[in-house]
Short mmCIF file of N, CA and C in Angstrom, two decimals:
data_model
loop_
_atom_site.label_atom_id
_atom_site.label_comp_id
_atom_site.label_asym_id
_atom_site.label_seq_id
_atom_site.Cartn_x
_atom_site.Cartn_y
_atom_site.Cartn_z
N UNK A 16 -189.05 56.07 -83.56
CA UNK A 16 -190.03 57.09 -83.87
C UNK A 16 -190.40 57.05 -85.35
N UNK A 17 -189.23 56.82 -85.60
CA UNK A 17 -189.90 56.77 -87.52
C UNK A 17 -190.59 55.63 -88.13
N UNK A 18 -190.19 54.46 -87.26
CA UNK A 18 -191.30 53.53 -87.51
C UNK A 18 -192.67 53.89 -87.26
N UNK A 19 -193.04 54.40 -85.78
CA UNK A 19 -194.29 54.33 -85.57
C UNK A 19 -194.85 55.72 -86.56
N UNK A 20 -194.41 56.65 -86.84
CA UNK A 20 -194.67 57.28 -87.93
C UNK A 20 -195.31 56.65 -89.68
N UNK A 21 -194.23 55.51 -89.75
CA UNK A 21 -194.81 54.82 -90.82
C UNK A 21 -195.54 53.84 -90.63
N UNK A 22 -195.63 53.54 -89.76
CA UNK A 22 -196.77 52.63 -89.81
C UNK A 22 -198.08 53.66 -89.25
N UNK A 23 -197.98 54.40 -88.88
CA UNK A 23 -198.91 55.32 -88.97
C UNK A 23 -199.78 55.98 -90.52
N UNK A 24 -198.64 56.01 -90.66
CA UNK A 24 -198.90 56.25 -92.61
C UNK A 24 -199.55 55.33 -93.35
N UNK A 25 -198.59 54.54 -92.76
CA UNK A 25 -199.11 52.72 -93.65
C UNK A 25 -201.16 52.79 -93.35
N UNK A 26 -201.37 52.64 -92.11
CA UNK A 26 -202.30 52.38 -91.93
C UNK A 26 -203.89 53.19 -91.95
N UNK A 27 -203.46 55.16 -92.14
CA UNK A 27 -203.91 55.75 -92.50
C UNK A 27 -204.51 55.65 -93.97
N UNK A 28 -203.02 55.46 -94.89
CA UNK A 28 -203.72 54.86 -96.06
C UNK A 28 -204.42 54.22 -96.68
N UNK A 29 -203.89 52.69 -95.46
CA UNK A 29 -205.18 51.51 -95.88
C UNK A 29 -206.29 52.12 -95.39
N UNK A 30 -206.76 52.77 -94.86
CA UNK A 30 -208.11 53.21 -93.57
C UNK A 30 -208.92 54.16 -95.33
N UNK A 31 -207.95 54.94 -96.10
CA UNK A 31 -208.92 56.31 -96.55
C UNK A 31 -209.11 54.74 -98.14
N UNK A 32 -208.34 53.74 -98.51
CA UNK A 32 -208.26 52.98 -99.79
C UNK A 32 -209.50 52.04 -99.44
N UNK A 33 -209.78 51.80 -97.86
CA UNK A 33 -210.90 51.09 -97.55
C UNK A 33 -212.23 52.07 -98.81
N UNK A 34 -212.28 52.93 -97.72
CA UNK A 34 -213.08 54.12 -97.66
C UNK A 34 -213.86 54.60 -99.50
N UNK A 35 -212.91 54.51 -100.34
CA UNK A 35 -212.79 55.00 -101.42
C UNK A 35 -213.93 53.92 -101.63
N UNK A 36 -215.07 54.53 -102.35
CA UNK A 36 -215.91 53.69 -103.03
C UNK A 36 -216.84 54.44 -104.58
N UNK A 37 -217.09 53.28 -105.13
CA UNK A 37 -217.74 54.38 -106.18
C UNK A 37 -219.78 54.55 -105.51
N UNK A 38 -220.00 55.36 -106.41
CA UNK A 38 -221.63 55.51 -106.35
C UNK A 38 -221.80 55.59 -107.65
N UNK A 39 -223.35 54.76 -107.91
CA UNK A 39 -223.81 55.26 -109.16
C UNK A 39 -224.91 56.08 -108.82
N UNK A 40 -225.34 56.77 -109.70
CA UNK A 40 -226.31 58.04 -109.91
C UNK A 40 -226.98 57.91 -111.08
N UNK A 41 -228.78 57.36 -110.99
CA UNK A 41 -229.02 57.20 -112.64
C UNK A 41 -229.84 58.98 -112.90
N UNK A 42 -229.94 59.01 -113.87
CA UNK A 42 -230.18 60.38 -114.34
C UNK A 42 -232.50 60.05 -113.87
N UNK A 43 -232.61 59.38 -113.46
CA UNK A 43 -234.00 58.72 -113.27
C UNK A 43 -233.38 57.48 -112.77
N UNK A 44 -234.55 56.74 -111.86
CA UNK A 44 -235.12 55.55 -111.47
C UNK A 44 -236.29 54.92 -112.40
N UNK A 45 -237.09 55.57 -112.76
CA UNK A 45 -238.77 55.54 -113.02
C UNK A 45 -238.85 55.83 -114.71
N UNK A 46 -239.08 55.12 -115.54
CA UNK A 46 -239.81 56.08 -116.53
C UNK A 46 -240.79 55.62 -117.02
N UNK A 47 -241.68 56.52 -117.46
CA UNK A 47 -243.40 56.15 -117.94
C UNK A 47 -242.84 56.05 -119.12
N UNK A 48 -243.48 54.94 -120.12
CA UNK A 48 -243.80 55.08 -121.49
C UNK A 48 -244.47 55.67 -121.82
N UNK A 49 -245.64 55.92 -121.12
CA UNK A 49 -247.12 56.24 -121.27
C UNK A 49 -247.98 55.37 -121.99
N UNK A 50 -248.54 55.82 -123.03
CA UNK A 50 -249.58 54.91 -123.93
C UNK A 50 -248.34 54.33 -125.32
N UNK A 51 -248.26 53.40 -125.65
CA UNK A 51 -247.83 52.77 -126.54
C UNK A 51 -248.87 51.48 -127.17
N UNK A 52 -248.23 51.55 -128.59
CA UNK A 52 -249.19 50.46 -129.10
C UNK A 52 -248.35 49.04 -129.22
N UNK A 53 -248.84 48.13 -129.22
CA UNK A 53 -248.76 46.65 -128.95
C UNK A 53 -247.82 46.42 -130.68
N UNK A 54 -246.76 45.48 -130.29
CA UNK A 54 -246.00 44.82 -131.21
C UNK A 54 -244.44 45.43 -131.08
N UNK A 55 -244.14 46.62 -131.20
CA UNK A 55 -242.59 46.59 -131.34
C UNK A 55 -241.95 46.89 -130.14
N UNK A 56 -240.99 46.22 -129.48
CA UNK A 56 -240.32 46.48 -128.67
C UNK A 56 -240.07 48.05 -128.01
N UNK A 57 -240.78 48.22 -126.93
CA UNK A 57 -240.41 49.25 -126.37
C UNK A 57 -239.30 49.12 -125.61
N UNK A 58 -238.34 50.83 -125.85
CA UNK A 58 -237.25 50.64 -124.99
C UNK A 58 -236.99 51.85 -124.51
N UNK A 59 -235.59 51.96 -123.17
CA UNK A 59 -235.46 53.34 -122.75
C UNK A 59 -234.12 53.10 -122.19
N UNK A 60 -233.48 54.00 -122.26
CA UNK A 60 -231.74 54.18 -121.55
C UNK A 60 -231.69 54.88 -120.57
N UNK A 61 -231.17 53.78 -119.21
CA UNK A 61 -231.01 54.49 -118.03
C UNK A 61 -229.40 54.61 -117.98
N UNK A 62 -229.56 56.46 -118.01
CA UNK A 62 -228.05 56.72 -117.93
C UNK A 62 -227.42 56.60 -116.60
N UNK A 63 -226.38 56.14 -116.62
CA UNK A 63 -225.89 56.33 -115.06
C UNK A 63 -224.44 56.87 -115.29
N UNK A 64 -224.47 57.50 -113.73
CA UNK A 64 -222.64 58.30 -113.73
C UNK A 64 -222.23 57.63 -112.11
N UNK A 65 -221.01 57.63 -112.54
CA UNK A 65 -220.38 56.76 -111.36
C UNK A 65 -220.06 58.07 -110.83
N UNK A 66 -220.20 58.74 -109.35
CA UNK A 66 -219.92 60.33 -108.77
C UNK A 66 -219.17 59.53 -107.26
N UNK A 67 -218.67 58.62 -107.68
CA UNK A 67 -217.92 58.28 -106.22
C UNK A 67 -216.55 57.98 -106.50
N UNK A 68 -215.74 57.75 -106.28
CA UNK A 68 -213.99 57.76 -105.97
C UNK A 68 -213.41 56.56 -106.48
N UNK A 69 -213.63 55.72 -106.90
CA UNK A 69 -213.44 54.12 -107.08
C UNK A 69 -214.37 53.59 -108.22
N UNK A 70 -213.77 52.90 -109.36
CA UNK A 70 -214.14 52.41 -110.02
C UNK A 70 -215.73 51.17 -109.65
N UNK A 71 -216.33 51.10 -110.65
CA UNK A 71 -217.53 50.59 -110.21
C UNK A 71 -217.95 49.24 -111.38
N UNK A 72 -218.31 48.25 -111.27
CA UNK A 72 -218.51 47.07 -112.08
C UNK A 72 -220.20 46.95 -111.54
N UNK A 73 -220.65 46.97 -112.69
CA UNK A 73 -222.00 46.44 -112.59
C UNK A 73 -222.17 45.07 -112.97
N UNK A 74 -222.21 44.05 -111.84
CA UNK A 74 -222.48 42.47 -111.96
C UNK A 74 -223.77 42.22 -112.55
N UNK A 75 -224.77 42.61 -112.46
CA UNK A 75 -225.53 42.13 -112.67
C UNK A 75 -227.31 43.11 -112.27
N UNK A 76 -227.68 42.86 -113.81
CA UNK A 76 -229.50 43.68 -114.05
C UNK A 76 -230.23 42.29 -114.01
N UNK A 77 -230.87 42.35 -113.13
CA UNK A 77 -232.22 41.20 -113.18
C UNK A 77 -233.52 41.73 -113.20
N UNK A 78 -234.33 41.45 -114.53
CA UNK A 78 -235.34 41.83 -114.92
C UNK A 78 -236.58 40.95 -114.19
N UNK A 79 -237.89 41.70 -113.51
CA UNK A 79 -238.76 40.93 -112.59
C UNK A 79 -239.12 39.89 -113.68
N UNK A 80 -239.16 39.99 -114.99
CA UNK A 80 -240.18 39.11 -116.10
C UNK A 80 -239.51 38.63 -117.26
N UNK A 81 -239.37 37.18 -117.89
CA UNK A 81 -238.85 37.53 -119.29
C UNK A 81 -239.64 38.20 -120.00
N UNK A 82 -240.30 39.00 -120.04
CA UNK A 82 -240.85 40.28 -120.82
C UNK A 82 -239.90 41.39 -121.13
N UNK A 83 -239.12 41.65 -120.45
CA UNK A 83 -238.41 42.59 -120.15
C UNK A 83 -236.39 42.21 -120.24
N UNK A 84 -236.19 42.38 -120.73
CA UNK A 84 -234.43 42.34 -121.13
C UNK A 84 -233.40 43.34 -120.77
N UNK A 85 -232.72 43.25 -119.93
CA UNK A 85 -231.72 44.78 -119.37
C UNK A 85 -230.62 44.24 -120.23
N UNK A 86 -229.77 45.20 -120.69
CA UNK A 86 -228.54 45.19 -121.35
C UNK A 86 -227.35 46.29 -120.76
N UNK A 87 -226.50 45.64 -120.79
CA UNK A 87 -225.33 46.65 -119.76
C UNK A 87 -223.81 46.33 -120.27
N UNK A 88 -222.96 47.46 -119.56
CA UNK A 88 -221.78 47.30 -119.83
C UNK A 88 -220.80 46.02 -118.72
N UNK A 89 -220.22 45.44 -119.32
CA UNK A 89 -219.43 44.89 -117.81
C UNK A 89 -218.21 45.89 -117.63
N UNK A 90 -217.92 46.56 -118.50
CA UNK A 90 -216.65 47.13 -118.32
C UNK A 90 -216.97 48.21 -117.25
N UNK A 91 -215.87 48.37 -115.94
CA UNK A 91 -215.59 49.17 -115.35
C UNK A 91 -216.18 50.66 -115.57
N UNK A 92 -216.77 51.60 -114.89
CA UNK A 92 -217.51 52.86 -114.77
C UNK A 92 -216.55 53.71 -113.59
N UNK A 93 -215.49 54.09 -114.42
CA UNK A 93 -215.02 54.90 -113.56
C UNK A 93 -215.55 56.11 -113.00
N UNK A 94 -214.54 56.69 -111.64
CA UNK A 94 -215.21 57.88 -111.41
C UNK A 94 -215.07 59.01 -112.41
N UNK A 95 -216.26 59.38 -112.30
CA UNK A 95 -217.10 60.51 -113.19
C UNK A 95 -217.75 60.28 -114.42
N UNK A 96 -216.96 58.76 -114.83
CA UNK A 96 -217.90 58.23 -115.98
C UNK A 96 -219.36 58.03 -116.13
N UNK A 97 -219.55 57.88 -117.14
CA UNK A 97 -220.68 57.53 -117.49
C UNK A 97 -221.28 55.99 -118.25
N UNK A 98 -222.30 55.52 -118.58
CA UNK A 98 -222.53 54.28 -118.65
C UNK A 98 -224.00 54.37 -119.13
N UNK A 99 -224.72 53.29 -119.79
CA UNK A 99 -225.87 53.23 -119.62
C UNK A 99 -226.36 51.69 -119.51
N UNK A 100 -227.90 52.00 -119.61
CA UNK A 100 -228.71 50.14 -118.89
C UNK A 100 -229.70 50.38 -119.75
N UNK A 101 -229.50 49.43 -120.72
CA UNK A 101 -230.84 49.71 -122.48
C UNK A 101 -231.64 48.25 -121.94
N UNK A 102 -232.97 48.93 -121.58
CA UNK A 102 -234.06 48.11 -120.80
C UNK A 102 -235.03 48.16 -122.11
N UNK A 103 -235.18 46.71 -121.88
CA UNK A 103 -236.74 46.31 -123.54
C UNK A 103 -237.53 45.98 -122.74
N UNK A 104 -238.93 46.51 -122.96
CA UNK A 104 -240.20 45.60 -122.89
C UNK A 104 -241.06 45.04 -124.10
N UNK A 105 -241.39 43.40 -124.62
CA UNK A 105 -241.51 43.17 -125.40
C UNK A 105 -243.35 43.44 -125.43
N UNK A 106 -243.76 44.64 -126.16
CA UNK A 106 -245.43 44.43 -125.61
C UNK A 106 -245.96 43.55 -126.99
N UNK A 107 -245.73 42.75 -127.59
CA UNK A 107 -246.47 42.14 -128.39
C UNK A 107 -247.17 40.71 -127.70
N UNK A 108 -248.54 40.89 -127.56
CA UNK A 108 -249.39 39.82 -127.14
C UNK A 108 -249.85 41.03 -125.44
N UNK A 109 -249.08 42.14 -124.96
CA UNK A 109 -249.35 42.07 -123.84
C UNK A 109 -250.11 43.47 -123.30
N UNK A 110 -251.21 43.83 -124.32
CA UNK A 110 -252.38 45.21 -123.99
C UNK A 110 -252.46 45.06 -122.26
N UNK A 111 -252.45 46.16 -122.09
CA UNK A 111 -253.09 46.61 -120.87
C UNK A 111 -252.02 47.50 -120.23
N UNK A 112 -251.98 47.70 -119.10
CA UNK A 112 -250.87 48.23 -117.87
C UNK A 112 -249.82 47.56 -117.31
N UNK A 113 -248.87 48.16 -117.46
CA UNK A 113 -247.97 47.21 -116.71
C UNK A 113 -246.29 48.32 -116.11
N UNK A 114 -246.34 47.43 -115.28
CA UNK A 114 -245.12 47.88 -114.02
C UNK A 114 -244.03 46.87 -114.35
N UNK A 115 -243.03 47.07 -114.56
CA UNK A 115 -241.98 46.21 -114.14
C UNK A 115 -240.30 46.59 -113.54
N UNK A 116 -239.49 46.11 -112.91
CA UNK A 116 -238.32 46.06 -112.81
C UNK A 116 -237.54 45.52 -112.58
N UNK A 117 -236.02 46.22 -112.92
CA UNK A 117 -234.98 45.72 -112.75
C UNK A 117 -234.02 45.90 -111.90
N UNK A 118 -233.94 44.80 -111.00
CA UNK A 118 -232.59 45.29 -110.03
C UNK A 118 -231.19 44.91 -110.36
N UNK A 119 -230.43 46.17 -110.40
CA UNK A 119 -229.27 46.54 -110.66
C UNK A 119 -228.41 46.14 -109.75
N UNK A 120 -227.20 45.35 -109.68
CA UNK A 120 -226.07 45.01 -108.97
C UNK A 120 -225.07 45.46 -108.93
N UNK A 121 -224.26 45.75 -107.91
CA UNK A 121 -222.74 46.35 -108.09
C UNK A 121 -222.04 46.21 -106.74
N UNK A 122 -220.68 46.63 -107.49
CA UNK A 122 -220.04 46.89 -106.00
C UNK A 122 -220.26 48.59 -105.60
N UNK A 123 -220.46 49.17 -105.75
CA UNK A 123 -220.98 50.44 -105.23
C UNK A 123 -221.54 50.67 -103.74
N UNK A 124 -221.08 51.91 -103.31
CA UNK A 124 -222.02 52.25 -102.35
C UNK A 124 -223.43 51.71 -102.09
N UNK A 125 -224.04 52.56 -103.26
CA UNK A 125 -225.37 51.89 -103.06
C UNK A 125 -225.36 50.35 -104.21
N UNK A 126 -225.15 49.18 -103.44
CA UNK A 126 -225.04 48.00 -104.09
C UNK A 126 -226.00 47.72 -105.00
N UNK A 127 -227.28 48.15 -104.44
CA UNK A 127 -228.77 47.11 -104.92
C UNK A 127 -229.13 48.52 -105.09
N UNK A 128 -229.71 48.90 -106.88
CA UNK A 128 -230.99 49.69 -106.80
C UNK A 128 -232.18 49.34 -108.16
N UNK A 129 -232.77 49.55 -107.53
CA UNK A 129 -233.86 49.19 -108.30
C UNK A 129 -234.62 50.11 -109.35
N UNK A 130 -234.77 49.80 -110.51
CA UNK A 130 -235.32 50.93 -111.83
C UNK A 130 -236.76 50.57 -111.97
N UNK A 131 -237.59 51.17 -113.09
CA UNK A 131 -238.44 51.05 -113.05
C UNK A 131 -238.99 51.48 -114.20
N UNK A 132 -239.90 50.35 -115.13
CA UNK A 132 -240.48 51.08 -116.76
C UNK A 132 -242.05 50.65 -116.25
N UNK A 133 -242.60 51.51 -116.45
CA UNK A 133 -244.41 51.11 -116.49
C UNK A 133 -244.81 52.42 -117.45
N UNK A 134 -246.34 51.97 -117.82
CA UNK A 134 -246.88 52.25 -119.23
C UNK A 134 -248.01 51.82 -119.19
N UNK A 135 -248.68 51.77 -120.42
CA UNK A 135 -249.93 50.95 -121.05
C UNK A 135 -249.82 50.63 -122.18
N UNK A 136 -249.76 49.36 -122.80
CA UNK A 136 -249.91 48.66 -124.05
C UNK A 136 -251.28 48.81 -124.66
N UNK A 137 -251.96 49.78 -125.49
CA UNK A 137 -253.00 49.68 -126.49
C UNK A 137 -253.12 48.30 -127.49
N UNK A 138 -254.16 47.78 -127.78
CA UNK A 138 -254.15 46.69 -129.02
C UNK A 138 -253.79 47.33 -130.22
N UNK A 139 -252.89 46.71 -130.57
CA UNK A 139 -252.68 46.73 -132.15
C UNK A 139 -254.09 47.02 -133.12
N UNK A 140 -254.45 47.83 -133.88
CA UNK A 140 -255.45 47.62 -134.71
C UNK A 140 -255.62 46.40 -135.49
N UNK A 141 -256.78 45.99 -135.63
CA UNK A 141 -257.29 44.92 -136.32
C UNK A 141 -256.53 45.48 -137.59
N UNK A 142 -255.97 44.38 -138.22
CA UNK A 142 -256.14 44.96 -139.89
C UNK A 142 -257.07 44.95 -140.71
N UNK A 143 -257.05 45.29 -141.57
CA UNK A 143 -258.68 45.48 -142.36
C UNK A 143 -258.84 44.59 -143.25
N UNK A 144 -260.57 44.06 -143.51
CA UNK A 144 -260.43 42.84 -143.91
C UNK A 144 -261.20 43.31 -145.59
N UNK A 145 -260.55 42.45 -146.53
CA UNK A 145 -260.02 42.92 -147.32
C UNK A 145 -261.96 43.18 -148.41
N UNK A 146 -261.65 44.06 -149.29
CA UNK A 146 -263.02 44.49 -149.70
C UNK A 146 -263.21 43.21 -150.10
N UNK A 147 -264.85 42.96 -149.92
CA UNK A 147 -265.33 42.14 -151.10
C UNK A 147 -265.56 42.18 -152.53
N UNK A 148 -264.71 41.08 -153.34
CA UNK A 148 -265.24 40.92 -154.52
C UNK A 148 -266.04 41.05 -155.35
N UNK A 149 -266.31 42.05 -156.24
CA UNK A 149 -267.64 41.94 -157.20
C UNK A 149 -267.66 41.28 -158.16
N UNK A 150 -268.27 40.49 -158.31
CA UNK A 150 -268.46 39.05 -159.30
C UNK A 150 -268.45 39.97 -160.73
N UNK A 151 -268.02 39.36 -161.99
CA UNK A 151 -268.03 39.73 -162.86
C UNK A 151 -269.64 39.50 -163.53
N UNK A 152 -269.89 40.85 -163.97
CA UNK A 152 -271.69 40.44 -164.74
C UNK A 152 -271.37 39.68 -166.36
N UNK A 153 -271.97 39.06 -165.93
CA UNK A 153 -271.93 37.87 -167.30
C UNK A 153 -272.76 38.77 -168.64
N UNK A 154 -272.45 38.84 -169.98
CA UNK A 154 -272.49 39.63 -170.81
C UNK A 154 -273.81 38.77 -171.56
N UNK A 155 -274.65 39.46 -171.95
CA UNK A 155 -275.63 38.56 -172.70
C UNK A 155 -275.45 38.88 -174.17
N UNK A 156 -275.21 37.48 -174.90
CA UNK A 156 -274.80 37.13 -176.49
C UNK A 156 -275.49 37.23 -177.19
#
């Protein structure tokens, strides 16, 4: 009897250690830049909290474009921790609208999720071209 008791135990345990998983939770999916002007690196921090039971490793951010650069922790996101994903878009050369993302990897519940930066790149102003010269008036001797 006391065996099948422990192995009852035994196997209850493995059943809830299966079970135990983390989740991440970003504080947003989506964020607008809105209007930005062309040349310096736009950027934004997607916070995330691990709200599931089990430690969580983020393998891997794949950005749709090299336009775009995700930066992350490898270190472990325990439960209740916190973490973030510092996403660049480089708009120099690239006026207009634009959508892009990054899918996020893990062992998590939710394995695969996908973020999201869109905006509009304005042109840089022309710089100004420089006054013209006024010739020196020649002095009469």
């Amino acid at each position: 009897m006391k065996k099948l008791l422990s192995t009852i135990a035994v196997v209850f345990a493995f059943v809830a250690s299966i079970q135990a998983q983390g989740v991440l939770k970003f504080n947003k999916e989506v964020h607008e830049f809105g209007k930005i002007t062309e040349g310096p690196l736009a950027t934004y921090n997607f916070e995330v909290t691990n709200t599931g039971t089990a430690p969580v490793v983020i393998s891997n951010a794949m950005a749709s474009c090299g336009c775009t650069t995700p930066e992350w922790s490898k270190d472990a996101i325990m439960p209740g921790g916190k973490s973030v994903i510092k996403v660049g878009y480089n708009t120099s050369g690239r006026p207009g609208a634009f959508t892009k993302t990054i899918t996020v990897t893990s062992n998590a519940e939710n394995a695969t999720v996908i973020l999201t930066i869109k905006g509009e790149v304005t042109s840089a102003p022309a710089p100004a071209a420089p006054a013209a010269a006024t010739p020196n008036a020649k002095k009469k001797s």
